[in-house]
XYZ file of C-alpha atoms in Angstrom:
543
model
C 101.208 104.406 391.207
C 104.929 105.177 390.895
C 104.977 107.347 393.958
C 103.145 104.839 396.251
C 105.382 102.026 394.951
C 108.488 104.052 395.834
C 107.179 104.538 399.390
C 106.537 100.824 399.849
C 109.980 99.847 398.625
C 111.557 102.440 400.902
C 109.773 101.524 404.148
C 109.840 97.723 404.292
C 113.612 97.137 404.374
C 114.012 99.964 406.851
C 111.410 98.417 409.194
C 113.120 94.997 409.087
C 116.481 96.468 409.852
C 114.998 98.425 412.805
C 113.573 95.253 414.346
C 116.832 93.401 413.977
C 118.822 96.199 415.595
C 116.400 96.632 418.519
C 115.917 92.906 419.102
C 112.136 93.205 418.791
C 110.324 89.913 418.269
C 107.141 91.453 416.990
C 105.360 91.323 420.401
C 106.299 94.822 421.415
C 108.726 93.547 424.056
C 112.501 93.423 424.165
C 114.186 90.227 423.156
C 115.541 89.628 426.747
C 112.017 89.306 428.122
C 110.628 90.383 431.470
C 110.669 93.945 432.629
C 114.226 94.660 431.525
C 115.354 98.044 430.293
C 113.695 98.957 426.983
C 115.814 100.334 424.183
C 114.808 103.748 422.701
C 112.100 103.390 420.029
C 114.322 104.109 417.017
C 112.113 102.266 414.501
C 109.193 104.719 414.950
C 111.443 107.721 414.413
C 112.927 106.050 411.351
C 109.424 105.313 410.063
C 108.538 108.970 410.475
C 111.793 110.016 408.793
C 111.218 107.716 405.823
C 107.617 108.783 405.485
C 108.750 112.436 405.490
C 111.466 111.726 402.939
C 109.021 109.936 400.606
C 106.514 112.774 400.915
C 109.220 115.337 400.197
C 110.384 113.361 397.177
C 106.834 113.190 395.818
C 106.477 116.957 396.247
C 109.795 117.561 394.520
C 108.830 115.273 391.584
C 105.472 116.993 391.204
C 107.059 120.404 391.621
C 109.731 119.691 389.045
C 107.135 118.426 386.614
C 105.082 121.565 387.219
C 108.138 123.754 386.702
C 108.956 121.856 383.491
C 105.401 122.419 382.230
C 105.571 126.104 383.107
C 108.994 126.397 381.378
C 107.621 124.636 378.278
C 104.691 127.104 378.246
C 107.183 129.925 378.745
C 109.143 128.831 375.677
C 105.960 128.482 373.665
C 105.049 131.977 374.749
C 108.351 133.274 373.369
C 107.591 132.134 369.818
C 106.170 134.610 367.347
C 104.093 133.123 364.545
C 102.723 134.170 361.178
C 100.764 132.970 358.133
C 102.660 130.517 355.897
C 101.853 132.181 352.570
C 100.371 135.640 352.023
C 100.690 135.789 348.272
C 99.350 133.897 345.234
C 101.491 130.855 344.848
C 101.420 128.212 342.094
C 103.781 125.592 343.563
C 102.578 122.116 344.378
C 103.786 119.893 347.177
C 106.185 117.122 346.086
C 104.600 113.677 346.309
C 106.027 110.882 348.485
C 108.736 108.545 347.248
C 108.350 104.769 346.994
C 108.871 104.466 350.790
C 106.141 107.006 351.460
C 108.620 109.711 352.544
C 108.334 113.339 351.509
C 111.023 116.059 351.405
C 110.783 119.188 353.518
C 111.629 122.753 352.468
C 112.198 125.601 354.915
C 112.809 129.240 353.911
C 115.202 131.043 356.291
C 114.936 134.873 356.110
C 117.351 137.298 357.712
C 115.514 140.603 358.355
C 117.199 144.000 358.522
C 114.443 145.315 360.779
C 115.407 148.321 362.850
C 112.099 148.547 364.747
C 113.679 148.178 368.185
C 116.452 150.001 370.114
C 118.488 146.796 370.117
C 118.270 146.341 366.347
C 119.059 150.033 365.737
C 122.137 149.732 367.938
C 123.286 146.619 366.120
C 122.374 147.715 362.545
C 122.830 151.445 362.620
C 120.753 153.515 360.089
C 118.625 155.209 362.752
C 116.910 157.143 360.024
C 115.329 153.937 358.726
C 113.711 153.035 362.011
C 110.030 152.231 361.495
C 110.520 151.392 357.822
C 109.245 147.978 356.620
C 112.083 145.439 356.993
C 113.934 144.016 354.053
C 114.866 140.310 353.649
C 118.612 140.751 353.107
C 119.418 137.087 353.722
C 117.242 134.391 352.036
C 118.102 130.711 352.018
C 116.051 127.651 351.129
C 116.879 124.577 353.225
C 115.892 121.371 351.464
C 115.790 118.231 353.626
C 115.624 115.112 351.455
C 112.739 112.702 351.753
C 114.998 109.995 353.279
C 116.545 112.587 355.596
C 120.028 111.507 354.487
C 121.042 114.714 352.785
C 120.332 118.435 352.816
C 120.769 121.277 350.347
C 120.847 125.006 350.993
C 120.342 127.570 348.240
C 120.791 131.305 348.700
C 119.393 133.970 346.407
C 121.406 137.233 346.588
C 119.305 140.073 347.959
C 119.708 142.286 344.820
C 118.287 139.668 342.402
C 115.402 141.076 340.400
C 112.391 138.742 340.290
C 108.630 138.789 339.865
C 106.891 139.394 343.212
C 103.259 138.276 343.263
C 100.312 140.215 344.670
C 100.419 139.862 348.450
C 98.291 140.812 351.441
C 99.955 141.522 354.789
C 98.108 139.369 357.312
C 99.016 141.640 360.180
C 97.989 145.031 358.709
C 95.548 143.948 355.990
C 97.445 146.080 353.446
C 97.435 144.689 349.885
C 100.273 145.016 347.406
C 100.021 144.504 343.641
C 102.313 142.210 341.709
C 105.634 143.855 340.789
C 109.033 143.169 339.399
C 111.764 144.207 341.894
C 114.733 142.900 343.823
C 113.881 139.967 346.015
C 114.714 141.558 349.385
C 111.747 143.974 348.982
C 109.233 141.068 349.121
C 109.445 141.012 352.919
C 108.081 144.575 353.050
C 105.165 143.718 350.787
C 103.232 141.254 352.979
C 105.788 139.788 355.417
C 107.548 136.422 355.230
C 104.515 134.815 353.618
C 105.004 137.113 350.581
C 108.683 136.206 350.377
C 107.666 132.534 350.495
C 105.187 132.985 347.637
C 107.848 134.829 345.655
C 110.223 131.879 346.020
C 107.554 129.361 345.161
C 106.664 131.184 341.953
C 110.272 131.612 340.965
C 111.377 128.040 341.717
C 108.283 125.897 341.419
C 109.288 124.379 344.766
C 106.618 124.007 347.454
C 107.941 125.480 350.699
C 106.588 123.958 353.863
C 107.708 126.535 356.440
C 109.496 129.834 356.913
C 111.620 131.239 359.729
C 112.850 134.814 360.153
C 115.534 136.203 362.413
C 116.656 139.816 362.960
C 119.930 141.391 364.073
C 119.305 140.889 367.749
C 118.294 137.257 367.156
C 121.519 136.489 365.354
C 123.469 137.865 368.329
C 121.447 135.814 370.830
C 121.884 132.643 368.875
C 125.605 133.181 368.339
C 126.048 133.752 372.055
C 124.043 130.643 372.926
C 126.147 128.497 370.596
C 129.324 129.872 372.183
C 130.981 131.176 369.022
C 131.570 129.875 365.499
C 134.930 129.545 363.743
C 135.453 131.576 360.568
C 138.513 132.201 358.385
C 139.978 135.071 356.318
C 143.114 134.996 354.180
C 144.017 138.687 354.901
C 143.295 141.162 357.688
C 139.783 142.503 357.075
C 138.056 145.748 358.143
C 134.658 146.382 356.584
C 134.291 150.101 357.074
C 133.108 153.223 355.179
C 135.478 154.389 352.469
C 135.449 157.571 350.374
C 132.428 157.340 348.072
C 131.418 153.948 349.595
C 129.317 154.488 352.769
C 128.301 151.755 355.160
C 130.115 148.630 356.237
C 129.467 146.077 358.930
C 132.384 147.083 361.155
C 133.920 143.592 360.991
C 137.583 143.727 361.897
C 139.677 140.543 362.067
C 143.286 139.546 361.559
C 144.136 136.886 358.993
C 143.573 133.251 359.904
C 140.956 131.293 361.824
C 138.948 133.143 364.481
C 135.929 132.352 366.597
C 133.213 134.999 366.283
C 130.205 135.315 368.553
C 127.618 137.910 369.531
C 127.896 141.202 367.592
C 130.974 140.016 365.760
C 129.078 137.093 364.358
C 126.403 139.479 363.099
C 129.112 141.621 361.463
C 130.492 138.571 359.659
C 127.049 137.670 358.261
C 126.322 141.286 357.166
C 129.729 142.016 355.565
C 129.471 142.553 351.767
C 131.920 145.312 350.697
C 134.968 143.570 352.129
C 134.189 140.387 350.183
C 133.564 142.239 346.935
C 129.967 141.241 346.010
C 126.624 139.988 347.254
C 127.197 136.388 345.972
C 130.485 136.345 347.883
C 128.621 137.472 350.986
C 126.372 134.420 350.490
C 129.543 132.283 350.376
C 130.737 133.708 353.731
C 127.267 133.059 355.256
C 127.413 129.435 353.987
C 130.886 129.042 355.589
C 129.472 130.333 358.836
C 126.450 128.039 358.723
C 128.571 124.949 357.936
C 130.875 125.827 360.855
C 127.911 126.390 363.134
C 126.431 122.994 362.272
C 129.752 121.276 362.967
C 130.027 123.166 366.262
C 126.556 122.094 367.369
C 127.208 118.502 366.476
C 130.558 118.604 368.374
C 128.772 120.067 371.390
C 126.121 117.309 371.227
C 123.571 119.800 372.427
C 120.611 117.450 371.923
C 121.906 115.218 374.742
C 123.029 118.056 377.046
C 120.191 119.473 379.033
C 121.869 122.751 379.937
C 123.090 123.480 376.439
C 119.751 122.541 374.947
C 117.893 124.850 377.387
C 120.248 127.732 376.473
C 119.639 127.218 372.814
C 115.901 126.741 373.281
C 115.637 130.051 375.150
C 117.686 131.825 372.514
C 115.913 130.241 369.567
C 112.377 130.876 370.800
C 113.243 134.519 371.571
C 115.068 135.027 368.246
C 112.891 133.313 365.627
C 109.551 134.098 364.119
C 108.085 131.075 362.364
C 105.144 130.042 360.194
C 102.271 129.045 362.334
C 102.233 125.323 361.532
C 105.593 124.882 363.343
C 104.872 127.403 366.110
C 105.411 125.223 369.181
C 108.547 124.060 370.978
C 107.769 120.418 370.282
C 107.442 121.002 366.525
C 110.599 123.050 366.401
C 112.480 120.385 368.438
C 111.170 117.641 366.118
C 112.350 119.691 363.149
C 115.763 120.139 364.752
C 116.020 116.364 365.322
C 115.318 115.693 361.650
C 117.998 118.124 360.600
C 120.399 116.579 363.127
C 120.200 113.232 361.384
C 121.925 114.551 358.243
C 125.726 113.992 358.326
C 127.765 117.150 357.695
C 129.359 115.584 354.579
C 125.862 115.259 353.058
C 125.081 118.974 353.473
C 125.692 121.153 350.404
C 125.525 124.994 350.523
C 125.003 126.784 347.207
C 123.988 130.091 345.614
C 121.481 130.349 342.752
C 123.391 131.047 339.509
C 122.925 134.665 338.472
C 123.884 137.100 335.727
C 124.188 140.880 335.783
C 120.924 142.730 335.200
C 121.193 144.599 331.855
C 118.836 147.262 333.257
C 120.843 147.977 336.390
C 124.474 146.949 336.890
C 123.864 146.852 340.673
C 121.238 144.114 340.328
C 121.298 140.472 339.289
C 118.959 138.118 337.382
C 118.538 134.319 337.674
C 120.789 132.625 335.185
C 118.115 130.846 333.203
C 119.089 127.230 332.522
C 121.565 126.850 335.354
C 119.140 128.226 337.919
C 116.304 126.074 336.608
C 118.559 123.002 336.804
C 119.025 123.573 340.555
C 115.328 124.013 341.109
C 114.577 120.899 339.127
C 116.974 118.947 341.406
C 115.139 120.208 344.453
C 111.695 119.567 342.995
C 112.737 116.024 342.081
C 114.568 115.530 345.404
C 117.907 114.785 343.711
C 120.871 115.102 346.117
C 123.232 117.989 345.512
C 126.207 115.714 346.391
C 127.331 112.665 344.416
C 127.077 110.400 347.466
C 123.354 110.040 347.133
C 121.403 107.345 345.343
C 120.315 107.875 341.781
C 117.493 110.302 341.130
C 114.074 108.776 341.278
C 112.559 108.462 337.821
C 110.851 111.682 336.759
C 107.149 111.412 336.019
C 106.004 111.930 332.447
C 102.709 112.663 330.863
C 102.213 108.905 330.363
C 103.181 107.740 333.853
C 101.793 110.359 336.211
C 98.524 109.947 338.030
C 95.776 112.149 336.743
C 92.635 113.484 338.327
C 89.557 111.246 338.456
C 87.485 114.233 337.270
C 86.829 113.538 333.552
C 87.796 116.101 330.932
C 85.307 117.666 328.538
C 85.403 116.742 324.883
C 88.590 118.139 323.322
C 86.784 120.460 320.920
C 84.796 121.932 323.873
C 87.855 122.912 325.959
C 88.837 126.577 325.665
C 92.607 126.972 325.717
C 94.621 130.195 325.752
C 98.365 129.941 324.841
C 100.831 132.511 326.161
C 104.379 133.138 324.953
C 106.592 133.255 328.057
C 109.861 132.335 326.343
C 111.619 135.487 327.402
C 114.214 134.520 330.080
C 116.693 136.382 332.205
C 119.397 135.850 329.538
C 117.434 135.418 326.282
C 114.769 137.441 324.536
C 111.354 136.018 323.611
C 110.893 133.771 320.584
C 108.313 135.404 318.403
C 105.276 133.412 317.280
C 105.475 130.705 319.871
C 101.954 131.185 321.199
C 100.493 131.023 317.685
C 102.523 127.897 316.797
C 101.450 125.953 319.884
C 97.775 127.108 319.487
C 97.791 125.760 315.892
C 99.253 122.486 317.091
C 96.490 122.127 319.621
C 93.838 122.803 316.982
C 95.479 120.036 314.929
C 95.117 117.736 317.998
C 91.361 118.419 318.130
C 91.317 121.354 320.589
C 89.387 123.558 318.197
C 88.976 126.393 320.728
C 92.692 126.924 321.276
C 93.913 130.441 320.562
C 97.066 132.514 321.135
C 97.266 135.322 323.729
C 98.296 138.432 321.806
C 99.324 140.410 324.873
C 102.948 141.267 325.727
C 105.463 138.428 326.007
C 105.794 136.983 329.535
C 108.736 135.334 331.255
C 108.641 131.810 332.681
C 111.608 129.507 332.917
C 109.603 126.293 332.400
C 106.425 125.493 330.569
C 103.230 125.197 332.584
C 99.563 124.522 332.055
C 97.390 126.563 334.410
C 93.733 126.290 335.312
C 91.591 128.468 337.658
C 89.356 125.972 339.515
C 89.047 122.280 340.335
C 86.457 121.513 337.704
C 88.922 122.413 334.949
C 91.779 120.232 336.240
C 90.864 117.309 334.015
C 90.688 119.639 331.001
C 94.130 121.059 331.793
C 95.630 117.585 332.118
C 94.147 116.561 328.783
C 95.761 119.552 327.090
C 99.137 118.819 328.777
C 98.977 115.187 327.685
C 98.354 116.095 324.053
C 101.525 118.287 324.026
C 103.715 115.882 326.016
C 103.838 118.204 329.058
C 104.203 116.272 332.355
C 101.246 116.468 334.721
C 103.551 117.851 337.425
C 103.578 121.035 335.316
C 99.778 121.376 335.501
C 98.989 123.890 338.202
C 95.969 125.609 339.714
C 96.246 129.423 339.566
C 94.015 132.368 340.165
C 96.016 134.313 337.565
C 94.044 132.694 334.728
C 90.375 132.523 333.846
C 90.535 129.263 331.886
C 92.939 126.559 330.804
C 96.145 128.358 329.786
C 99.327 126.950 328.257
C 102.352 129.061 329.304
C 105.191 128.305 326.839
C 108.326 128.788 328.856
C 111.955 129.381 328.148
C 112.562 125.547 328.140
C 110.475 125.206 324.936
C 111.752 127.584 322.364
C 111.296 125.390 319.262
C 108.992 122.677 317.983
C 105.365 121.806 318.809
C 105.966 118.781 321.034
C 107.358 119.520 324.492
C 110.978 118.355 324.549
C 111.785 115.429 326.792
C 113.667 116.501 329.903
C 116.614 114.374 330.997
C 116.537 113.332 334.592
C 119.138 115.172 336.726
C 121.855 113.171 338.347
C 122.993 113.329 342.007
C 125.813 115.823 342.362
C 125.330 117.296 338.893
C 125.184 120.917 340.005
C 125.926 123.843 337.658
C 129.542 125.009 337.977
C 128.209 128.452 338.805
C 126.442 127.309 341.983
C 129.497 127.945 344.247
C 128.836 124.706 346.163
C 130.475 124.128 349.559
C 130.276 120.792 351.404
C 129.324 120.903 355.049
C 132.430 118.982 356.167
C 134.873 121.226 354.288
C 136.964 123.041 356.936
C 139.539 124.389 354.459
C 137.612 127.449 353.154
C 138.799 130.977 353.874
C 137.403 134.245 352.536
C 139.603 136.501 350.411
C 139.354 140.165 351.318
C 138.787 142.810 348.653
C 141.952 144.882 348.726
C 140.559 148.278 349.792
C 139.268 146.627 352.978
C 142.538 145.059 354.072
C 144.595 146.616 356.896
């Protein structure tokens, strides 16, 4: 309809003007009458010209639409996809707020894969070609339910954590649960295993993952056109006697724009900053600067810039399958775009040195759990947000409609998981809570006498849907919130896991609601609008 309408609007005025110029009166004769000299028949030629132009325009419109569709399909074809979770995860999705909005969590993984010539050239270590990749950069991006703020939390790659049993969806290989540094999770079942590891560590449900390798970082940095970074001293991250490796980053002091390979060097530098947590700080500074650059470029309203970024992004990223189309990635980008830079907070999970290996780190119990609680409860990391929504308690949360069995018929196993990254286990906790349950009428409650476990927060787990009501009844009797009742294949019946947050007493302690901006001082928070940050260079790497 649009095409035919355009033709009609284009031909009628032209025909009228042709009659006026030629003096035609509509009878086919000249206006002077008789057999006088006839003027050349311009109107017919103009008619033909206009019809040709309209036809050409229609072909161009259809051709452009076809090319656009083909380009869209081309971009979709660029995207690599994978299974969202390939490990046993216990996290539950956060429910909607009063306005029906839900937060979104995305795990960004930087892979050190050297399984291509390009990645070997950029990353070195030719002897590791073909080895399973490690996830050396891991960041959780939390987009608030109202889409007014965002939080980013990094976990340093050498942090020792529990990695669940995983199955690689591409090879079918299975890996048993283990306790190792978190960057090895990528090699034990792909990004889906890393996602499950994060979920079990944090209790945060993660909606999507994205991975990017060395070559992808270079492509994205080039498409953006460079990102400004800052160092307080000249830096050269190079091998030193007794300290091999180094990214090769070499910059003079001050503010510099890095792109391509140099951007990758900035993100990979560790020795010159002095530690892995400080490398996370440098990465956060880069990301904040990149976000500001993209907003300044207004790429979402610039067709050419958007196409450059779309090409680079679809060739650089591998994503979980539920966001594996250009449209879904674009929609995700538009949601992230709505967050002002001064409402973005970059942080690193608080850690302590691992007593078993000085080169490794452990989550810093209470401080780390406080950050995860803020994310689970969708509390803004900055103080500009509204107050935290009231936390649900055992008396206010919705419970399953499936009725529980009689209390004295519910079998309950109680595990002592009070050992934390910084504190040893509290002996006798499983027995104390089991006796308290018996006193509440759960006659079949008993302690698990196996070795002490480690869990930062107390949970009630159940293996299948028909036991959910039983698990909730047990939780209610102890004052444990229903949000801490989780389905898990790790247990064979209702199991109370007494965590590091419940080291004394037989009634679960009330947890105070976290406040907006109340981050642990050890989180190394950086606001997205802060342009004053510069990295200090560890003295051996100055020049």
